[in-house]
Coordinates of N, CA and C in Angstrom, one line a residue:
Chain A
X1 N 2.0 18.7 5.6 CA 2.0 17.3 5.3 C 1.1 16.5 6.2
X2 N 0.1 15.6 5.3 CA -1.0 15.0 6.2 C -0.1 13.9 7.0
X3 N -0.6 13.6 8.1 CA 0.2 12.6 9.4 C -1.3 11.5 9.6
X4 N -0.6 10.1 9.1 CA -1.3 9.4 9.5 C -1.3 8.7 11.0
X5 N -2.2 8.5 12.0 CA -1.3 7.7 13.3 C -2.6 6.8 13.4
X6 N -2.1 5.1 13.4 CA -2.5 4.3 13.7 C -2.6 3.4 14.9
X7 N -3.1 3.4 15.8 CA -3.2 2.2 16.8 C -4.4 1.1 17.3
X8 N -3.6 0.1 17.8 CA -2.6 0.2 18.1 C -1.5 -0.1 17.2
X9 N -0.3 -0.5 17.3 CA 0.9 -0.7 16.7 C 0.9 -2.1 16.2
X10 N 0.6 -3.0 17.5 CA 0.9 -4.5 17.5 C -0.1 -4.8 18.4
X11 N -1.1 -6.1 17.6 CA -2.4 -6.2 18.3 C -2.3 -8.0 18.9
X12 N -2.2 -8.9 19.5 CA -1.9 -10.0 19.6 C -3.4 -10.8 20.2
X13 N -4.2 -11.4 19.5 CA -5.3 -12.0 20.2 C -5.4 -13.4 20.2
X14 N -6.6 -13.8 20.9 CA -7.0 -15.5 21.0 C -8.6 -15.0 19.5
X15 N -8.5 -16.4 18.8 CA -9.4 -16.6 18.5 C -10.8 -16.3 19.0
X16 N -12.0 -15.8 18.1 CA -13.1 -15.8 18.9 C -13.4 -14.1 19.9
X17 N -12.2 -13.7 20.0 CA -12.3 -12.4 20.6 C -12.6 -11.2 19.3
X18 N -13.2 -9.9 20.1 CA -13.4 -9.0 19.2 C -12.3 -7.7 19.4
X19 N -12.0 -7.4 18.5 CA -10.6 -5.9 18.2 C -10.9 -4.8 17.6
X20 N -10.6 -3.6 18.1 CA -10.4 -2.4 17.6 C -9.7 -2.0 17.2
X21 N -9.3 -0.9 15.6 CA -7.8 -0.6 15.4 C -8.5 0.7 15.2
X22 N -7.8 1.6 15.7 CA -8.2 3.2 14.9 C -6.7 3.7 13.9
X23 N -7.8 4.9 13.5 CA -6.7 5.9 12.5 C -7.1 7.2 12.5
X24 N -6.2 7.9 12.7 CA -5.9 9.4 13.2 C -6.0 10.0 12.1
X25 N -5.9 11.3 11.5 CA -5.5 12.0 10.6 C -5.6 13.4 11.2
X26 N -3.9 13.8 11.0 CA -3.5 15.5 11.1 C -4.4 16.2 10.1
X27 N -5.4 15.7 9.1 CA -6.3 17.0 8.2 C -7.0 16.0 8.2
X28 N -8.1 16.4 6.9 CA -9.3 15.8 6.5 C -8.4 15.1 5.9
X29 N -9.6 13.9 5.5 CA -9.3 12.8 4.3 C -10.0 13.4 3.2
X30 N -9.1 13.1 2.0 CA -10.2 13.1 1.0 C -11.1 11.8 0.8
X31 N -10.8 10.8 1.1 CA -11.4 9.4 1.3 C -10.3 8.3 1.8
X32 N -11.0 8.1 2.5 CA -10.2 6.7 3.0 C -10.6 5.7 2.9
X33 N -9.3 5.1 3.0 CA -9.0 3.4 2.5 C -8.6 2.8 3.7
X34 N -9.3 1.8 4.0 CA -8.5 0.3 5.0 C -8.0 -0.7 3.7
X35 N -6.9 -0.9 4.6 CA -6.5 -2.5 3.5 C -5.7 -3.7 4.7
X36 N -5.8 -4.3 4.0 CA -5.2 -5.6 4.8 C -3.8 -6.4 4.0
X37 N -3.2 -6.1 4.7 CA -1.6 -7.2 3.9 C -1.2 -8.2 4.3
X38 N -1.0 -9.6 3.9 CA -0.9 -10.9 4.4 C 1.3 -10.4 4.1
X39 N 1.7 -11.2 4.8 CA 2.7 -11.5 4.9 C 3.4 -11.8 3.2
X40 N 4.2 -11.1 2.1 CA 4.8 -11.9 1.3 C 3.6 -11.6 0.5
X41 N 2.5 -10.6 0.3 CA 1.6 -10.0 -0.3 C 1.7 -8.4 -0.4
X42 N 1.3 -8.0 -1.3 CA 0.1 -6.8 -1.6 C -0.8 -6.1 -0.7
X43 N -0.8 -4.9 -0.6 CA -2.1 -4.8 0.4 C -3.4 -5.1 -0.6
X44 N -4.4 -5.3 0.1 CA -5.5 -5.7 -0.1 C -7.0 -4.2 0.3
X45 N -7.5 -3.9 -0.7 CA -8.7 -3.0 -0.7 C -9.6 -3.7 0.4
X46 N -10.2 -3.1 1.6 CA -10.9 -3.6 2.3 C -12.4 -2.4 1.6
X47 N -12.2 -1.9 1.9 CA -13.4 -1.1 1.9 C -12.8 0.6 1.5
X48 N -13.7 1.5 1.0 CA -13.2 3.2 0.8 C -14.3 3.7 1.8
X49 N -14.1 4.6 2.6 CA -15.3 5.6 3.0 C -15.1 7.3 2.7
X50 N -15.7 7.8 2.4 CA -15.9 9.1 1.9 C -16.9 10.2 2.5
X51 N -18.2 9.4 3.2 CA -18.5 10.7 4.0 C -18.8 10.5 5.8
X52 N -18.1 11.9 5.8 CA -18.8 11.8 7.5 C -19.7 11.0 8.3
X53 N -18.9 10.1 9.2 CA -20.2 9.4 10.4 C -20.4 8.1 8.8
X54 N -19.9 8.0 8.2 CA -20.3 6.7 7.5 C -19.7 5.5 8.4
X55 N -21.0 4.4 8.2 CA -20.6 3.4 8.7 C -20.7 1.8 7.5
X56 N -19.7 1.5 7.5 CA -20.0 0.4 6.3 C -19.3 -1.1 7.4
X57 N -20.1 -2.4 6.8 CA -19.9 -3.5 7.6 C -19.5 -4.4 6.0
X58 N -18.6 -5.4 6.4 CA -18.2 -6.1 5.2 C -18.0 -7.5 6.1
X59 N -19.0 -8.6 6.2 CA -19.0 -9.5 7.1 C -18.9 -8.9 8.5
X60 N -17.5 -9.6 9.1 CA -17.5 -9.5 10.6 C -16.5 -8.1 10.9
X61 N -16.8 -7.4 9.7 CA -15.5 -6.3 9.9 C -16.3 -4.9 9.7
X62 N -16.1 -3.9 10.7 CA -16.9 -2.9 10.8 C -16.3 -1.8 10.6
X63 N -16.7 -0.8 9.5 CA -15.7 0.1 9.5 C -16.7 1.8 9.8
X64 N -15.9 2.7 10.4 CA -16.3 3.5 10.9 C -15.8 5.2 10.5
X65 N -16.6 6.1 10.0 CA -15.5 7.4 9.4 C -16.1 8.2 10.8
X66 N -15.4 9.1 10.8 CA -15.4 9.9 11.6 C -16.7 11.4 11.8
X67 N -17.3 11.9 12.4 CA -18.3 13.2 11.6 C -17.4 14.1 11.0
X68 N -16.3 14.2 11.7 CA -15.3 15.5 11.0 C -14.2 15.2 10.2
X69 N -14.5 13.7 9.8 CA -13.8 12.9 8.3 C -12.2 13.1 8.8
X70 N -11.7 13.1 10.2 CA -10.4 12.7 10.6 C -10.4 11.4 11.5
X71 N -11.2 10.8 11.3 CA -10.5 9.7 12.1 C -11.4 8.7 11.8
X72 N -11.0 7.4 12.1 CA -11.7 6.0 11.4 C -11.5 4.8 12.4
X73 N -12.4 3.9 12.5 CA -12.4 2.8 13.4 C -12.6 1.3 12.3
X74 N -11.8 0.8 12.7 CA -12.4 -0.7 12.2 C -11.8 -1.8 13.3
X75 N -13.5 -2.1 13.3 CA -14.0 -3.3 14.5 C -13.9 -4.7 14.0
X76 N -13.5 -5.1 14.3 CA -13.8 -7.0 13.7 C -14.2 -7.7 14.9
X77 N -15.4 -8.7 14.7 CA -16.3 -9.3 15.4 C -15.5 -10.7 15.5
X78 N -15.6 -11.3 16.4 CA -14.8 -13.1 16.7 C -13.8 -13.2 15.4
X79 N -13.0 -12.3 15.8 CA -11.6 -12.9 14.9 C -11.5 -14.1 15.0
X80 N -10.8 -14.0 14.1 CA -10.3 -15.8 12.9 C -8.8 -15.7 12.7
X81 N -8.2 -16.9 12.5 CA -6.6 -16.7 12.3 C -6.7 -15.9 10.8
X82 N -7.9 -16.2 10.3 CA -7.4 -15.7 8.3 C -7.1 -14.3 8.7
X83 N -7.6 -13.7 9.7 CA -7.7 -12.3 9.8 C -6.3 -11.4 10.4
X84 N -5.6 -12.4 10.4 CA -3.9 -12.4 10.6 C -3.4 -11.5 9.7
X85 N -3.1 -9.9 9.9 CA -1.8 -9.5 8.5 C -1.9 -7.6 9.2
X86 N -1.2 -6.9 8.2 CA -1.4 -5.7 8.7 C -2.3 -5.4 8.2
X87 N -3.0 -4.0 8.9 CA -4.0 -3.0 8.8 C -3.4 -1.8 8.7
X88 N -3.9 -1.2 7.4 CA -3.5 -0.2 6.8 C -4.4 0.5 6.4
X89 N -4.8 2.4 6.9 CA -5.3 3.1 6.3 C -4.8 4.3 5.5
X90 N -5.2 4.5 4.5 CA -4.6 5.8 3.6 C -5.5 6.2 3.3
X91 N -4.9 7.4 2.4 CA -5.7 8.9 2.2 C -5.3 8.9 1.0
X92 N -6.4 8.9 -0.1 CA -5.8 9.1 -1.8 C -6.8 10.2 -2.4
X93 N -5.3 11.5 -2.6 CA -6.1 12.3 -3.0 C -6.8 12.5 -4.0
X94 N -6.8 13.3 -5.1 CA -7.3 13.5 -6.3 C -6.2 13.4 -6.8
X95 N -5.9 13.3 -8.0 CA -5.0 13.3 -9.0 C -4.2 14.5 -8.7
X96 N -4.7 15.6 -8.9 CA -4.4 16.9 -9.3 C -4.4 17.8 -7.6
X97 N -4.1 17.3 -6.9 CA -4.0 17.4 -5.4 C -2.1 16.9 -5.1
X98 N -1.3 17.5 -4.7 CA -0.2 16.5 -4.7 C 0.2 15.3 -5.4
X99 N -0.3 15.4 -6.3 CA 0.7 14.4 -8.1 C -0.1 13.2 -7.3
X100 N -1.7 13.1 -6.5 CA -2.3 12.1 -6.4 C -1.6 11.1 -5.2
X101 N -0.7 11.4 -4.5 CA 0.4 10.9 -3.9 C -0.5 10.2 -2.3
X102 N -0.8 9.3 -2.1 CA -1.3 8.8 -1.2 C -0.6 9.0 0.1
X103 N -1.0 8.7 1.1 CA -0.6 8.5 2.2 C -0.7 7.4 3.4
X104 N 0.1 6.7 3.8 CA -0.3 5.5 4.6 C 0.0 5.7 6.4
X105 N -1.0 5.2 7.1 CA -0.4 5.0 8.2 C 0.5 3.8 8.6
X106 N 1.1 3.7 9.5 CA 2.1 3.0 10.1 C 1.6 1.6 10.3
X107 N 0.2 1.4 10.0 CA -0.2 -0.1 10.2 C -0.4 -0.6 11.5
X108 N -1.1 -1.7 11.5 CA -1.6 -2.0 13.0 C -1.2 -3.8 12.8
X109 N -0.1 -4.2 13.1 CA -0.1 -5.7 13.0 C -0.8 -6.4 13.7
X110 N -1.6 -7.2 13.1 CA -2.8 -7.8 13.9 C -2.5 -9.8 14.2
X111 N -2.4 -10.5 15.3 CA -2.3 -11.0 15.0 C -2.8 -12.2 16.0
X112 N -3.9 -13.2 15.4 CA -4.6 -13.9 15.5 C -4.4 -15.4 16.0
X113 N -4.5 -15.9 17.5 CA -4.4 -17.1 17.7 C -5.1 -18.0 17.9
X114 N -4.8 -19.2 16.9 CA -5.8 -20.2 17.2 C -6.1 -21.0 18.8
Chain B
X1 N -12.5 -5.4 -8.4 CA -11.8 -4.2 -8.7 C -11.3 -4.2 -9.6
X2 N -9.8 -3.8 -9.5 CA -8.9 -3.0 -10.9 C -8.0 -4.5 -10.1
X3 N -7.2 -4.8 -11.2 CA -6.3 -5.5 -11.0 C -4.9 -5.1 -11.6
X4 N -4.1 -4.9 -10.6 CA -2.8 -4.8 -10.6 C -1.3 -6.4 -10.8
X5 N -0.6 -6.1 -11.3 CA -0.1 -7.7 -12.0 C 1.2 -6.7 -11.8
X6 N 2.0 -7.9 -10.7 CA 3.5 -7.2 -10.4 C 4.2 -8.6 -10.8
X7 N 5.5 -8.5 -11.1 CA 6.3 -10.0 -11.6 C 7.7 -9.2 -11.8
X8 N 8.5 -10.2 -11.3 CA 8.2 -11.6 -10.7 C 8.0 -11.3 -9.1
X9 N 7.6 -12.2 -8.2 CA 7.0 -12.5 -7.0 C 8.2 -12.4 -5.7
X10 N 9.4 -13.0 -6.1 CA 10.8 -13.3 -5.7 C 11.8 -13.2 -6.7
X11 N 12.6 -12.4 -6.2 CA 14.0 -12.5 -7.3 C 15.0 -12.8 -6.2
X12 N 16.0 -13.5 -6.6 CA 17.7 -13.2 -6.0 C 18.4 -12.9 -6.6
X13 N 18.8 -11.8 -6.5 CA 20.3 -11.7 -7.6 C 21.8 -11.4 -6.9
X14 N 22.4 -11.9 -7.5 CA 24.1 -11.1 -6.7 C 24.3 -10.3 -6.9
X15 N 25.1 -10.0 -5.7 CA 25.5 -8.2 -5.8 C 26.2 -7.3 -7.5
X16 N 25.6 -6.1 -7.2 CA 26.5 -5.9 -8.8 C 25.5 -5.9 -9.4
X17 N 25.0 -6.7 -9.9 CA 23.9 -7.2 -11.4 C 22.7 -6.5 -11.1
X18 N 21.9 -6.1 -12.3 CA 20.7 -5.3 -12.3 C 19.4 -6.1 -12.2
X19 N 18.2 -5.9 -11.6 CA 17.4 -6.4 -11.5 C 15.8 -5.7 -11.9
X20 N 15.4 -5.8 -13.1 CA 13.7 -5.3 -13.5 C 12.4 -6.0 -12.9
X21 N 12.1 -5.5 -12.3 CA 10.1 -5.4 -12.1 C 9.2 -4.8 -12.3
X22 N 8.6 -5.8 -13.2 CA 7.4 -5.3 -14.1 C 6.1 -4.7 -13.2
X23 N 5.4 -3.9 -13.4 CA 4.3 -3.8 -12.8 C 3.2 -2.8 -13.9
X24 N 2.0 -4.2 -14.3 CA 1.1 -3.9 -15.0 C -0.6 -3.8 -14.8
X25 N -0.6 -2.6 -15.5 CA -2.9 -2.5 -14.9 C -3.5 -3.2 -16.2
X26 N -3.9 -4.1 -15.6 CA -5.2 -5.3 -16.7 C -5.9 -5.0 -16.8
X27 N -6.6 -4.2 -16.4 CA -7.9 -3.9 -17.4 C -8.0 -2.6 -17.0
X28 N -7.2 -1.6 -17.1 CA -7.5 -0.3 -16.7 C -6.3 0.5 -17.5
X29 N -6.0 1.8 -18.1 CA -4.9 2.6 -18.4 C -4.8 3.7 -17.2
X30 N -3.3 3.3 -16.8 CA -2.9 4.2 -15.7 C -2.3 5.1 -15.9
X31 N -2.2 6.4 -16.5 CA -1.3 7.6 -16.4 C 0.0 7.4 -15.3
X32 N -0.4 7.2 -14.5 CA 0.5 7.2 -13.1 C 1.0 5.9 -12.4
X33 N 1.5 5.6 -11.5 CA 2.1 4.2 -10.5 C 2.8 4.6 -10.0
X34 N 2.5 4.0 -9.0 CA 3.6 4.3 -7.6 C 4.7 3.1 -7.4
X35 N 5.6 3.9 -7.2 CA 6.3 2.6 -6.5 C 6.7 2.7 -5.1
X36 N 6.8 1.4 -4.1 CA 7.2 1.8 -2.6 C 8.0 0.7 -2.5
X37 N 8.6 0.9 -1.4 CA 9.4 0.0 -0.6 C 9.2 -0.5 0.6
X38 N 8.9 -1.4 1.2 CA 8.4 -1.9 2.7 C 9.8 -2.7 3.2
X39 N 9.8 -2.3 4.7 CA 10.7 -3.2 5.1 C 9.4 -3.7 6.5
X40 N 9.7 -5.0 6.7 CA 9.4 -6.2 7.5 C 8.5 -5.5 9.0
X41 N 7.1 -5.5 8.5 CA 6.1 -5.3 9.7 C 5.9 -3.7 9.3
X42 N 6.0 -2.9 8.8 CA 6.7 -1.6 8.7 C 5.3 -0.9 7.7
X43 N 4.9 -0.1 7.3 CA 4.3 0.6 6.4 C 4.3 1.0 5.3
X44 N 3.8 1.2 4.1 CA 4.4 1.8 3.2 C 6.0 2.8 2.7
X45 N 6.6 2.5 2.3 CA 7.5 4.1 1.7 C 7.4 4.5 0.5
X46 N 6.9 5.6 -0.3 CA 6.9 6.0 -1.4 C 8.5 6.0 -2.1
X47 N 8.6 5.6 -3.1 CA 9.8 5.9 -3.7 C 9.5 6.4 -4.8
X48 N 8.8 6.6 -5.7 CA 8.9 7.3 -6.6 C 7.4 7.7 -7.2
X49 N 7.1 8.4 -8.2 CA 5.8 8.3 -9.1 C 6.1 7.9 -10.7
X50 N 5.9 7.0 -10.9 CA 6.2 7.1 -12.5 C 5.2 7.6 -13.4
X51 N 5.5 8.5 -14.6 CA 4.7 9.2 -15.1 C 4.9 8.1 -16.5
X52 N 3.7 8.6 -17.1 CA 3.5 7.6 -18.8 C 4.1 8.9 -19.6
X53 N 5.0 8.2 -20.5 CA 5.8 9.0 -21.2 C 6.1 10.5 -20.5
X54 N 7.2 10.8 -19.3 CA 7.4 11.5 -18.7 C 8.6 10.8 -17.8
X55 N 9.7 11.7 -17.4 CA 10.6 11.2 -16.4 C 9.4 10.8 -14.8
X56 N 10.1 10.3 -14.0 CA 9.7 9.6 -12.9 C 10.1 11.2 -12.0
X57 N 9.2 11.0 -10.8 CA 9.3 12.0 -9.6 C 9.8 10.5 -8.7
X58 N 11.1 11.4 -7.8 CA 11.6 10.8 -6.8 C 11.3 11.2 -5.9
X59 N 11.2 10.7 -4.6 CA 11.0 11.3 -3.6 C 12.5 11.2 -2.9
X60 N 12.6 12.9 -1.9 CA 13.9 13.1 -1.2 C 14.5 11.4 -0.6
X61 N 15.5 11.5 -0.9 CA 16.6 10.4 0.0 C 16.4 9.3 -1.4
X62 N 15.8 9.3 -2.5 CA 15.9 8.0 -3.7 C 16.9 7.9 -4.5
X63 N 18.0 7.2 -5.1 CA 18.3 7.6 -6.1 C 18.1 7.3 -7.0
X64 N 17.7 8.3 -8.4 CA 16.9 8.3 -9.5 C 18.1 7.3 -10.0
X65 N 19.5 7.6 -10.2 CA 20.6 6.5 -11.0 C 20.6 5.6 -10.5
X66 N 19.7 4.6 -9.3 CA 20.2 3.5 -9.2 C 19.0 2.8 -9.0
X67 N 17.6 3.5 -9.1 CA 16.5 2.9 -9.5 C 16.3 3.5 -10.7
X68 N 15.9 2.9 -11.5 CA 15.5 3.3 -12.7 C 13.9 3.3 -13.0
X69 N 13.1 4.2 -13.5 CA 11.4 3.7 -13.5 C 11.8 4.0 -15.1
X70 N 10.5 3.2 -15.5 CA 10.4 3.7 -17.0 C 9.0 3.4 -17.1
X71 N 8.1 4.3 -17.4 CA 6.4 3.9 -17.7 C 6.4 4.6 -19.3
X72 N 6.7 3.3 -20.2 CA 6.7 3.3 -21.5 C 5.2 3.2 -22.0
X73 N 4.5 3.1 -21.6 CA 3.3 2.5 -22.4 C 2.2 3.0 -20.7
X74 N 1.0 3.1 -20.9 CA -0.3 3.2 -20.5 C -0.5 2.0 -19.3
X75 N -0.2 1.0 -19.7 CA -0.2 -0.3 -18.5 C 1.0 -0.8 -18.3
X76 N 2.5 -0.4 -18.3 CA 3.3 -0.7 -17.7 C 4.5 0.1 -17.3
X77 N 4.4 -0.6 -16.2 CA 5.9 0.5 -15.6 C 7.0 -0.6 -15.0
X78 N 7.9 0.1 -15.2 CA 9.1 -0.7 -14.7 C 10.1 -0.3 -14.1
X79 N 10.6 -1.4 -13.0 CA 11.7 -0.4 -11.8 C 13.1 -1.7 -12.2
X80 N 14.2 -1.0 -12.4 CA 14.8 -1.7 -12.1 C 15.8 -1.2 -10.9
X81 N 16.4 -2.0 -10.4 CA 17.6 -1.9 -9.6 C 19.1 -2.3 -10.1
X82 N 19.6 -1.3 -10.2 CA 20.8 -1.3 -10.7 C 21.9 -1.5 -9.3
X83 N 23.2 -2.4 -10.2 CA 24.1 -2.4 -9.4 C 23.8 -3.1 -7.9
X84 N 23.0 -3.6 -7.7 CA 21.9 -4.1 -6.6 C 23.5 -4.5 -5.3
X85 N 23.4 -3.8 -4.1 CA 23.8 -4.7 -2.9 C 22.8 -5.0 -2.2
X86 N 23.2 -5.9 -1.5 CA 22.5 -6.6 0.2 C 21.7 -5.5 0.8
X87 N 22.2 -4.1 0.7 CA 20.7 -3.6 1.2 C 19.8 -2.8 0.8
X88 N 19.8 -3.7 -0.8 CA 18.9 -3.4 -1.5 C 18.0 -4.1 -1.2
X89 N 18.1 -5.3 -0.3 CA 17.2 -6.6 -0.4 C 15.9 -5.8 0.1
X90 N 14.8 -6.1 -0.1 CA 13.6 -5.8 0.5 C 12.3 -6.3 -0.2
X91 N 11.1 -5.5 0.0 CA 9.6 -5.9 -0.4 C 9.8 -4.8 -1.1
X92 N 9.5 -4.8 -2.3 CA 9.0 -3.5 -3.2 C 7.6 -3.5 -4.2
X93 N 6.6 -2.9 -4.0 CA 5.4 -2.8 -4.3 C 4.8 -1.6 -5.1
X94 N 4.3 -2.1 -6.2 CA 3.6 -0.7 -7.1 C 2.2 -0.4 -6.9
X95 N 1.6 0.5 -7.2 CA 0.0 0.4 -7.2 C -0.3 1.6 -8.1
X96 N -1.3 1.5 -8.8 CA -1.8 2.2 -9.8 C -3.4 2.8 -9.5
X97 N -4.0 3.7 -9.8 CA -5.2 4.4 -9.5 C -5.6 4.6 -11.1
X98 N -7.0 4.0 -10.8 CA -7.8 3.7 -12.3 C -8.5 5.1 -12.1
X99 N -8.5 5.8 -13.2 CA -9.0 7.2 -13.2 C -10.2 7.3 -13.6
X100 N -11.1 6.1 -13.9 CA -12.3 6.2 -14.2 C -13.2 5.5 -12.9
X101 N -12.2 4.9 -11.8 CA -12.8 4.5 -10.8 C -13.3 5.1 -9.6
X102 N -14.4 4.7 -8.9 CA -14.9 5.3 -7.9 C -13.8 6.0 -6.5
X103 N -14.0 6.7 -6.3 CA -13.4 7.2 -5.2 C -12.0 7.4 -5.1
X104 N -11.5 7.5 -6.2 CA -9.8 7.5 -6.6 C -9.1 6.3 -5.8
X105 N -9.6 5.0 -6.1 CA -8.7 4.2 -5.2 C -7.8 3.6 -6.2
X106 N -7.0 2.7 -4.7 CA -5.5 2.8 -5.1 C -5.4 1.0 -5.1
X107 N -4.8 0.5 -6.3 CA -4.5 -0.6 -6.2 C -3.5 -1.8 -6.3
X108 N -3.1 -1.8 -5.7 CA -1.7 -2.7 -5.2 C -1.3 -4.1 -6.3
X109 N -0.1 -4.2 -6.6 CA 0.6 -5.7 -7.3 C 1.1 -5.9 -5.8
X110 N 1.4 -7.6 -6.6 CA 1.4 -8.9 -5.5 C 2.9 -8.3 -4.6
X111 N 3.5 -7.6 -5.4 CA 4.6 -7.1 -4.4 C 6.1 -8.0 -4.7
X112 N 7.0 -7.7 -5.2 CA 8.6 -8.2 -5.0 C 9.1 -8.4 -4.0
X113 N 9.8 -9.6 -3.9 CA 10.7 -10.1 -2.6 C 11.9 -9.9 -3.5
X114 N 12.8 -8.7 -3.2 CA 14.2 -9.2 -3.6 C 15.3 -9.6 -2.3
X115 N 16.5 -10.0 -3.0 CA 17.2 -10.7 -2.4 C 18.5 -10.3 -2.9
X116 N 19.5 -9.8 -2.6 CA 20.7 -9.5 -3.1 C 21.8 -10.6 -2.3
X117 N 22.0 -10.9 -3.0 CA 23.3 -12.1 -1.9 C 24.6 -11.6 -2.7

């Protein structure tokens, strides 16, 4: 059973500062997902990465795969209050891989002070 | 992306009485949906897989008789909670995976607030 482990747990900042959250994985990914969940919402699709040492940037938010596609970084540059909610990354396999059955880590609650 | 459509947003119901949430893919047919349960700051929990015309897979500790799935149709699935108590209350969220989309991703409805009083 793949093991996701996220940190940190609980992230508490000032506006204007920059944060790291990583994600661990017990195996490979078959691709991973960051998402973002506001409070009283949905998680939200941030970005998917799929190969090794990928680096993808989406504004001020930097996302990072690993060379040996177990572990992942996402950086955010001068946080903002919008940028308030959990951080969540999973693992979605193929259909036909475990009935397609995703996997989430424990999330990184991030949270942003004006 | 794919858009996912969960309703209603908040329910309360009293204890006893049964409670349905819709969870529909707009512009995509989903073979599959997931349903989960969050509790407050917490991460996902899988509760079940609903199959399109097929019984539902539970995952260990669920009860299949007091959640009900039904994925009658290609874009809709449905959970109800039967007999609902107080700690039934929680966040309950579906997400569906468009099988024509890039990278097998996974996409989330707005998510249920229930409320059992």
């Amino acid at each position: 059973t793949q093991l996701l482990e996220q940190s940190p747990q609980f992230l508490s900042i000032q506006e204007g500062e920059n944060l790291t959250v990583y994600c661990n994985s017990s195996s490979v990914f078959s691709s991973l997902q960051w998402y973002r969940q506001e409070p009283g919402e949905g998680p939200v699709l941030l970005v998917t990465v799929v190969t090794g040492g990928e680096v993808k940037k989406l504004k001020r938010l930097t996302f990072q795969f690993g060379d040996a596609r177990k572990d992942s970084s996402l950086h955010i540059t001068a946080a903002q209050p919008g940028d308030t909610g959990l951080y969540l990354c999973a693992d979605h396999p193929p259909t036909n891989t475990n009935a397609g059955k995703s996997t989430f880590g424990d999330g990184t609650t991030l949270t942003v002070k004006p | 992306g794919a858009v996912v459509s969960q309703h209603p947003s908040r329910v309360i119901c009293k204890s006893g009485t049964s409670v349905k949430i819709e969870c529909r893919s707009l512009d995509f047919q989903a073979t599959t949906m997931f349903w989960y349960r969050q509790f407050p700051k917490q991460s996902l929990m899988l509760m079940a897989t609903s199959n399109e015309g097929s019984k539902a897979t539970y995952e260990q500790g669920v009860e299949k008789d007091k959640f009900l799935i039904n994925h009658a149709s290609l874009t809709l699935s449905t959970l109800t909670v039967t007999s609902a108590h107080p700690e039934d209350s929680s966040f309950y969220i579906c997400s569906a995976r468009d099988p024509a989309g890039e990278n097998t991703e996974a996409f989330f409805g707005q998510g249920t607030r229930l409320t059992v009083v």
